[in-house]
Amino acid sequence: MKIFPFLAGLVFYLTFASAAFADMHKGLEAAKAGDYGAAIAIFRPLAEQGNADAQFYLGQMYRRGLGVAQDDVEAIRLFRLSATQGNAKAGFNLGWMYSRGFGVNKDWPTAIRWFRTAAEKGDANAQYNLGLIYDEGQEVGRDFAKAFEWYSRAAEQGIAGAQYNIGWFYHKGLHVVQDNTEAVQWFRKAADQGNPNAQSNLGVMYARGWGITVDFVEAYKWGGLGSANGNDNGTKVRDYVAGKMTPEEIAEAEKRIRDWRRTQ
């Protein structure tokens, strides 16, 4: 049976791609098991053949010094190779390293360019960082509308910091109509993921009755969780409501804290 050259090339490519996928899986399993030498032995030849995923994971290993000497310059090289082929995670890592000057001179315009490239491809961490850049006016004009847009994209993908910031925007009425009910919903999403700022703010909302019915037991619970995670405001709200609670209510709040921790 005659096989046209294009089809023959396609068959070869699919076979190669399938083999590369299997090797990538083996490499990831080796890395997960802590066998970094085996992982590198798999990733390196694939990276040299131009596999963007292998380039990204090998870059991660150089960045973190796993199985190789830590080398940010080599990590940058590999991330760039991967990112130019469209790997969004590599693009985010490039942005992060340029924003901090790891392996390169600190360069915010280049960092923002890579964050944007990765964010537009759907990388949630890049979306969150781009939101922070517009929120804080880092090398760009401060723009709450753009910050809210990128926070929203990241928040919908489950980034707790973005969810907290969306809640803050609603609480303060930044770019959106002030809405404490909506703020509570977003604070809760982030708090349930362990974000201490969101936990503390959710405690405040319960203590003040902002966007939700006053509930000192829940205020103590969330303030206590935020406090345990290092947030001073959490300590303040917990101690504030404790002075207004009965011993039985405090015991119930402590029980809810323990119950919440068991679910994590």
mmCIF file of C-alpha atoms in Angstrom:
data_model
loop_
_atom_site.group_PDB
_atom_site.id
_atom_site.type_symbol
_atom_site.label_atom_id
_atom_site.label_comp_id
_atom_site.label_asym_id
_atom_site.label_seq_id
_atom_site.Cartn_x
_atom_site.Cartn_y
_atom_site.Cartn_z
ATOM 1 C CA MET A 1 0.000 0.000 0.000
ATOM 2 C CA LYS A 2 1.388 3.355 -1.015
ATOM 3 C CA ILE A 3 1.803 5.925 1.766
ATOM 4 C CA PHE A 4 2.124 9.506 0.654
ATOM 5 C CA PRO A 5 5.137 11.326 2.142
ATOM 6 C CA PHE A 6 2.900 13.686 4.171
ATOM 7 C CA LEU A 7 1.044 10.766 5.724
ATOM 8 C CA ALA A 8 4.250 8.912 6.408
ATOM 9 C CA GLY A 9 5.569 11.999 8.190
ATOM 10 C CA LEU A 10 2.356 12.261 10.168
ATOM 11 C CA VAL A 11 2.573 8.629 11.258
ATOM 12 C CA PHE A 12 6.174 9.176 12.343
ATOM 13 C CA TYR A 13 5.272 12.354 14.220
ATOM 14 C CA LEU A 14 2.387 10.720 16.052
ATOM 15 C CA THR A 15 4.576 7.761 17.024
ATOM 16 C CA PHE A 16 7.312 10.114 18.232
ATOM 17 C CA ALA A 17 4.837 12.287 20.118
ATOM 18 C CA SER A 18 3.332 9.238 21.804
ATOM 19 C CA ALA A 19 6.767 8.019 22.854
ATOM 20 C CA ALA A 20 7.708 11.490 24.104
ATOM 21 C CA PHE A 21 4.480 11.654 26.123
ATOM 22 C CA ALA A 22 5.247 8.291 27.723
ATOM 23 C CA ASP A 23 8.778 9.421 28.554
ATOM 24 C CA MET A 24 7.489 12.688 30.013
ATOM 25 C CA HIS A 25 5.163 10.719 32.264
ATOM 26 C CA LYS A 26 8.075 8.576 33.448
ATOM 27 C CA GLY A 27 10.145 11.688 34.092
ATOM 28 C CA LEU A 28 7.394 13.325 36.118
ATOM 29 C CA GLU A 29 6.852 10.157 38.149
ATOM 30 C CA ALA A 30 10.593 9.974 38.865
ATOM 31 C CA ALA A 31 10.661 13.617 39.967
ATOM 32 C CA LYS A 32 7.596 13.076 42.169
ATOM 33 C CA ALA A 33 9.364 10.133 43.802
ATOM 34 C CA GLY A 34 12.457 12.263 44.442
ATOM 35 C CA ASP A 35 14.618 10.454 41.888
ATOM 36 C CA TYR A 36 15.810 13.667 40.264
ATOM 37 C CA GLY A 37 18.728 12.068 38.470
ATOM 38 C CA ALA A 38 16.397 9.729 36.602
ATOM 39 C CA ALA A 39 14.038 12.603 35.839
ATOM 40 C CA ILE A 40 16.839 14.728 34.394
ATOM 41 C CA ALA A 41 18.085 11.801 32.301
ATOM 42 C CA ILE A 42 14.629 11.696 30.696
ATOM 43 C CA PHE A 43 13.928 15.433 30.447
ATOM 44 C CA ARG A 44 17.297 16.529 29.039
ATOM 45 C CA PRO A 45 17.263 14.653 25.705
ATOM 46 C CA LEU A 46 13.620 15.576 25.172
ATOM 47 C CA ALA A 47 14.447 19.215 25.884
ATOM 48 C CA GLU A 48 17.330 19.109 23.428
ATOM 49 C CA GLN A 49 14.936 17.719 20.829
ATOM 50 C CA GLY A 50 12.727 20.777 21.357
ATOM 51 C CA ASN A 51 10.025 19.372 23.632
ATOM 52 C CA ALA A 52 8.540 22.453 25.330
ATOM 53 C CA ASP A 53 7.244 20.564 28.375
ATOM 54 C CA ALA A 54 10.612 18.934 28.977
ATOM 55 C CA GLN A 55 12.315 22.308 28.630
ATOM 56 C CA PHE A 56 9.954 23.736 31.236
ATOM 57 C CA TYR A 57 10.421 20.912 33.757
ATOM 58 C CA LEU A 58 14.181 20.852 33.284
ATOM 59 C CA GLY A 59 14.152 24.604 33.836
ATOM 60 C CA GLN A 60 12.256 24.069 37.078
ATOM 61 C CA MET A 61 14.905 21.635 38.250
ATOM 62 C CA TYR A 62 17.697 24.103 37.536
ATOM 63 C CA ARG A 63 15.696 26.853 39.225
ATOM 64 C CA ARG A 64 15.247 24.797 42.385
ATOM 65 C CA GLY A 65 18.537 22.893 42.292
ATOM 66 C CA LEU A 66 16.910 19.456 42.104
ATOM 67 C CA GLY A 67 19.412 16.861 40.923
ATOM 68 C CA VAL A 68 21.642 19.608 39.465
ATOM 69 C CA ALA A 69 23.515 22.606 40.787
ATOM 70 C CA GLN A 70 21.072 25.488 41.186
ATOM 71 C CA ASP A 71 21.476 27.729 38.126
ATOM 72 C CA ASP A 72 19.061 30.568 37.413
ATOM 73 C CA VAL A 73 20.807 31.471 34.149
ATOM 74 C CA GLU A 74 20.225 27.979 32.770
ATOM 75 C CA ALA A 75 16.676 28.017 34.120
ATOM 76 C CA ILE A 76 16.011 31.267 32.252
ATOM 77 C CA ARG A 77 17.429 29.788 29.032
ATOM 78 C CA LEU A 78 15.203 26.733 29.266
ATOM 79 C CA PHE A 79 12.104 28.677 30.261
ATOM 80 C CA ARG A 80 12.625 30.984 27.283
ATOM 81 C CA LEU A 81 12.943 28.049 24.879
ATOM 82 C CA SER A 82 9.736 26.568 26.268
ATOM 83 C CA ALA A 83 7.822 29.846 26.451
ATOM 84 C CA THR A 84 8.606 30.800 22.861
ATOM 85 C CA GLN A 85 6.865 27.559 21.875
ATOM 86 C CA GLY A 86 3.775 28.625 23.792
ATOM 87 C CA ASN A 87 4.241 26.993 27.199
ATOM 88 C CA ALA A 88 2.310 29.331 29.501
ATOM 89 C CA LYS A 89 3.871 28.044 32.739
ATOM 90 C CA ALA A 90 7.324 28.748 31.357
ATOM 91 C CA GLY A 91 6.150 32.224 30.394
ATOM 92 C CA PHE A 92 4.938 32.858 33.938
ATOM 93 C CA ASN A 93 8.263 31.692 35.358
ATOM 94 C CA LEU A 94 10.132 34.003 32.999
ATOM 95 C CA GLY A 95 7.999 36.905 34.149
ATOM 96 C CA TRP A 96 8.567 36.019 37.786
ATOM 97 C CA MET A 97 12.348 35.779 37.362
ATOM 98 C CA TYR A 98 12.601 39.042 35.426
ATOM 99 C CA SER A 99 10.474 40.766 38.069
ATOM 100 C CA ARG A 100 12.924 39.694 40.790
ATOM 101 C CA GLY A 101 16.215 39.721 38.926
ATOM 102 C CA PHE A 102 16.929 35.999 39.247
ATOM 103 C CA GLY A 103 19.378 34.913 36.533
ATOM 104 C CA VAL A 104 18.927 38.257 34.750
ATOM 105 C CA ASN A 105 18.942 41.940 35.576
ATOM 106 C CA LYS A 106 15.603 42.997 37.050
ATOM 107 C CA ASP A 107 13.494 44.170 34.122
ATOM 108 C CA TRP A 108 9.859 45.022 34.806
ATOM 109 C CA PRO A 109 8.827 45.764 31.199
ATOM 110 C CA THR A 110 10.078 42.324 30.126
ATOM 111 C CA ALA A 111 8.481 40.704 33.176
ATOM 112 C CA ILE A 112 5.149 42.310 32.346
ATOM 113 C CA ARG A 113 5.401 41.181 28.723
ATOM 114 C CA TRP A 114 5.903 37.560 29.766
ATOM 115 C CA PHE A 115 3.204 37.735 32.443
ATOM 116 C CA ARG A 116 0.787 39.064 29.838
ATOM 117 C CA THR A 117 1.715 36.403 27.292
ATOM 118 C CA ALA A 118 1.176 33.650 29.862
ATOM 119 C CA ALA A 119 -1.982 35.265 31.255
ATOM 120 C CA GLU A 120 -3.572 35.481 27.824
ATOM 121 C CA LYS A 121 -2.880 31.758 27.410
ATOM 122 C CA GLY A 122 -4.808 31.097 30.611
ATOM 123 C CA ASP A 123 -2.075 30.738 33.236
ATOM 124 C CA ALA A 124 -3.777 31.629 36.529
ATOM 125 C CA ASN A 125 -0.613 32.684 38.373
ATOM 126 C CA ALA A 126 0.314 35.038 35.554
ATOM 127 C CA GLN A 127 -3.213 36.470 35.599
ATOM 128 C CA TYR A 128 -2.943 37.066 39.335
ATOM 129 C CA ASN A 129 0.453 38.755 39.029
ATOM 130 C CA LEU A 130 -0.771 40.937 36.189
ATOM 131 C CA GLY A 131 -3.665 41.940 38.433
ATOM 132 C CA LEU A 132 -1.205 42.903 41.172
ATOM 133 C CA ILE A 133 0.846 44.952 38.719
ATOM 134 C CA TYR A 134 -2.175 47.030 37.671
ATOM 135 C CA ASP A 135 -3.486 47.209 41.246
ATOM 136 C CA GLU A 136 -0.189 48.579 42.576
ATOM 137 C CA GLY A 137 0.779 50.560 39.460
ATOM 138 C CA GLN A 138 4.064 48.683 39.089
ATOM 139 C CA GLU A 139 5.721 50.153 35.961
ATOM 140 C CA VAL A 140 2.265 50.812 34.511
ATOM 141 C CA GLY A 141 -0.421 53.349 35.297
ATOM 142 C CA ARG A 142 -2.533 52.199 38.231
ATOM 143 C CA ASP A 143 -5.709 50.779 36.725
ATOM 144 C CA PHE A 144 -8.317 49.167 38.985
ATOM 145 C CA ALA A 145 -10.423 48.089 35.989
ATOM 146 C CA LYS A 146 -7.590 46.031 34.510
ATOM 147 C CA ALA A 147 -6.597 44.773 37.946
ATOM 148 C CA PHE A 148 -10.152 43.585 38.555
ATOM 149 C CA GLU A 149 -10.272 41.906 35.129
ATOM 150 C CA TRP A 150 -7.110 39.882 35.731
ATOM 151 C CA TYR A 151 -7.941 39.117 39.362
ATOM 152 C CA SER A 152 -11.323 37.827 38.195
ATOM 153 C CA ARG A 153 -9.765 35.457 35.676
ATOM 154 C CA ALA A 154 -7.345 34.124 38.278
ATOM 155 C CA ALA A 155 -10.027 33.925 40.973
ATOM 156 C CA GLU A 156 -12.271 31.823 38.755
ATOM 157 C CA GLN A 157 -9.372 29.365 38.448
ATOM 158 C CA GLY A 158 -9.082 29.114 42.220
ATOM 159 C CA ILE A 159 -6.169 31.433 43.063
ATOM 160 C CA ALA A 160 -6.855 32.348 46.697
ATOM 161 C CA GLY A 161 -4.968 35.648 46.630
ATOM 162 C CA ALA A 162 -7.025 36.796 43.655
ATOM 163 C CA GLN A 163 -10.258 35.728 45.351
ATOM 164 C CA TYR A 164 -9.290 37.735 48.430
ATOM 165 C CA ASN A 165 -8.492 40.809 46.325
ATOM 166 C CA ILE A 166 -11.817 40.564 44.474
ATOM 167 C CA GLY A 167 -13.493 40.509 47.886
ATOM 168 C CA TRP A 168 -11.511 43.588 48.888
ATOM 169 C CA PHE A 169 -12.549 45.412 45.700
ATOM 170 C CA TYR A 170 -16.211 44.709 46.490
ATOM 171 C CA HIS A 171 -15.770 45.688 50.141
ATOM 172 C CA LYS A 172 -14.142 49.005 49.234
ATOM 173 C CA GLY A 173 -16.051 49.680 46.022
ATOM 174 C CA LEU A 174 -12.939 49.787 43.837
ATOM 175 C CA HIS A 175 -14.050 49.787 40.169
ATOM 176 C CA VAL A 176 -17.256 48.009 41.227
ATOM 177 C CA VAL A 177 -20.342 49.062 43.166
ATOM 178 C CA GLN A 178 -19.625 48.536 46.854
ATOM 179 C CA ASP A 179 -21.254 45.242 47.858
ATOM 180 C CA ASN A 180 -20.391 43.551 51.154
ATOM 181 C CA THR A 181 -22.553 40.530 50.386
ATOM 182 C CA GLU A 182 -20.413 39.860 47.333
ATOM 183 C CA ALA A 183 -17.284 40.623 49.337
ATOM 184 C CA VAL A 184 -18.227 37.979 51.916
ATOM 185 C CA GLN A 185 -18.636 35.362 49.182
ATOM 186 C CA TRP A 186 -15.170 36.024 47.795
ATOM 187 C CA PHE A 187 -13.516 36.260 51.212
ATOM 188 C CA ARG A 188 -15.053 32.884 52.036
ATOM 189 C CA LYS A 189 -13.684 31.256 48.873
ATOM 190 C CA ALA A 190 -10.184 32.422 49.767
ATOM 191 C CA ALA A 191 -10.593 31.694 53.486
ATOM 192 C CA ASP A 192 -11.618 28.119 52.744
ATOM 193 C CA GLN A 193 -8.264 27.730 50.972
ATOM 194 C CA GLY A 194 -6.411 28.951 54.060
ATOM 195 C CA ASN A 195 -5.694 32.545 53.025
ATOM 196 C CA PRO A 196 -5.063 34.315 56.374
ATOM 197 C CA ASN A 197 -6.067 37.770 55.129
ATOM 198 C CA ALA A 198 -9.389 36.434 53.895
ATOM 199 C CA GLN A 199 -9.954 34.458 57.093
ATOM 200 C CA SER A 200 -9.380 37.555 59.213
ATOM 201 C CA ASN A 201 -11.550 39.775 57.021
ATOM 202 C CA LEU A 202 -14.332 37.199 57.042
ATOM 203 C CA GLY A 203 -14.133 37.314 60.835
ATOM 204 C CA VAL A 204 -14.519 41.095 60.702
ATOM 205 C CA MET A 205 -17.542 40.802 58.404
ATOM 206 C CA TYR A 206 -19.244 38.423 60.856
ATOM 207 C CA ALA A 207 -18.340 40.635 63.817
ATOM 208 C CA ARG A 208 -19.677 43.808 62.186
ATOM 209 C CA GLY A 209 -22.576 42.339 60.302
ATOM 210 C CA TRP A 210 -21.263 43.623 56.985
ATOM 211 C CA GLY A 211 -22.874 41.665 54.176
ATOM 212 C CA ILE A 212 -23.940 38.921 56.561
ATOM 213 C CA THR A 213 -25.794 38.465 59.852
ATOM 214 C CA VAL A 214 -23.718 39.165 62.965
ATOM 215 C CA ASP A 215 -22.361 35.894 64.340
ATOM 216 C CA PHE A 216 -19.686 36.092 67.047
ATOM 217 C CA VAL A 217 -19.028 32.352 66.974
ATOM 218 C CA GLU A 218 -18.160 32.489 63.264
ATOM 219 C CA ALA A 219 -16.238 35.737 63.788
ATOM 220 C CA TYR A 220 -14.138 34.049 66.500
ATOM 221 C CA LYS A 221 -13.629 30.997 64.305
ATOM 222 C CA TRP A 222 -12.373 32.892 61.262
ATOM 223 C CA GLY A 223 -10.428 35.425 63.284
ATOM 224 C CA GLY A 224 -8.807 32.576 65.189
ATOM 225 C CA LEU A 225 -7.854 30.773 61.991
ATOM 226 C CA GLY A 226 -6.379 33.963 60.540
ATOM 227 C CA SER A 227 -4.493 34.585 63.775
ATOM 228 C CA ALA A 228 -3.060 31.060 63.765
ATOM 229 C CA ASN A 229 -1.845 31.713 60.223
ATOM 230 C CA GLY A 230 0.012 34.843 61.294
ATOM 231 C CA ASN A 231 -2.493 37.631 60.642
ATOM 232 C CA ASP A 232 -2.584 40.221 63.443
ATOM 233 C CA ASN A 233 -6.043 41.455 62.455
ATOM 234 C CA GLY A 234 -7.306 37.936 63.007
ATOM 235 C CA THR A 235 -6.009 38.079 66.567
ATOM 236 C CA LYS A 236 -7.736 41.428 67.124
ATOM 237 C CA VAL A 237 -11.132 40.313 65.842
ATOM 238 C CA ARG A 238 -10.966 37.020 67.782
ATOM 239 C CA ASP A 239 -10.081 38.823 71.024
ATOM 240 C CA TYR A 240 -12.691 41.522 70.391
ATOM 241 C CA VAL A 241 -15.604 39.119 70.005
ATOM 242 C CA ALA A 242 -14.327 36.836 72.781
ATOM 243 C CA GLY A 243 -15.074 39.653 75.216
ATOM 244 C CA LYS A 244 -18.716 39.562 74.141
ATOM 245 C CA MET A 245 -19.171 35.770 74.172
ATOM 246 C CA THR A 246 -20.159 33.223 76.790
ATOM 247 C CA PRO A 247 -17.757 30.392 77.678
ATOM 248 C CA GLU A 248 -20.102 28.012 75.844
ATOM 249 C CA GLU A 249 -19.950 30.126 72.686
ATOM 250 C CA ILE A 250 -16.169 30.259 72.826
ATOM 251 C CA ALA A 251 -16.032 26.478 73.248
ATOM 252 C CA GLU A 252 -18.265 26.107 70.184
ATOM 253 C CA ALA A 253 -16.046 28.450 68.175
ATOM 254 C CA GLU A 254 -12.928 26.489 69.168
ATOM 255 C CA LYS A 255 -14.697 23.285 68.111
ATOM 256 C CA ARG A 256 -15.489 24.810 64.704
ATOM 257 C CA ILE A 257 -11.827 25.747 64.301
ATOM 258 C CA ARG A 258 -10.802 22.148 64.995
ATOM 259 C CA ASP A 259 -13.486 20.830 62.657
ATOM 260 C CA TRP A 260 -12.373 23.140 59.856
ATOM 261 C CA ARG A 261 -8.749 22.073 60.226
ATOM 262 C CA ARG A 262 -9.732 18.402 60.004
ATOM 263 C CA THR A 263 -11.298 19.024 56.596
ATOM 264 C CA GLN A 264 -8.089 20.486 55.147
#
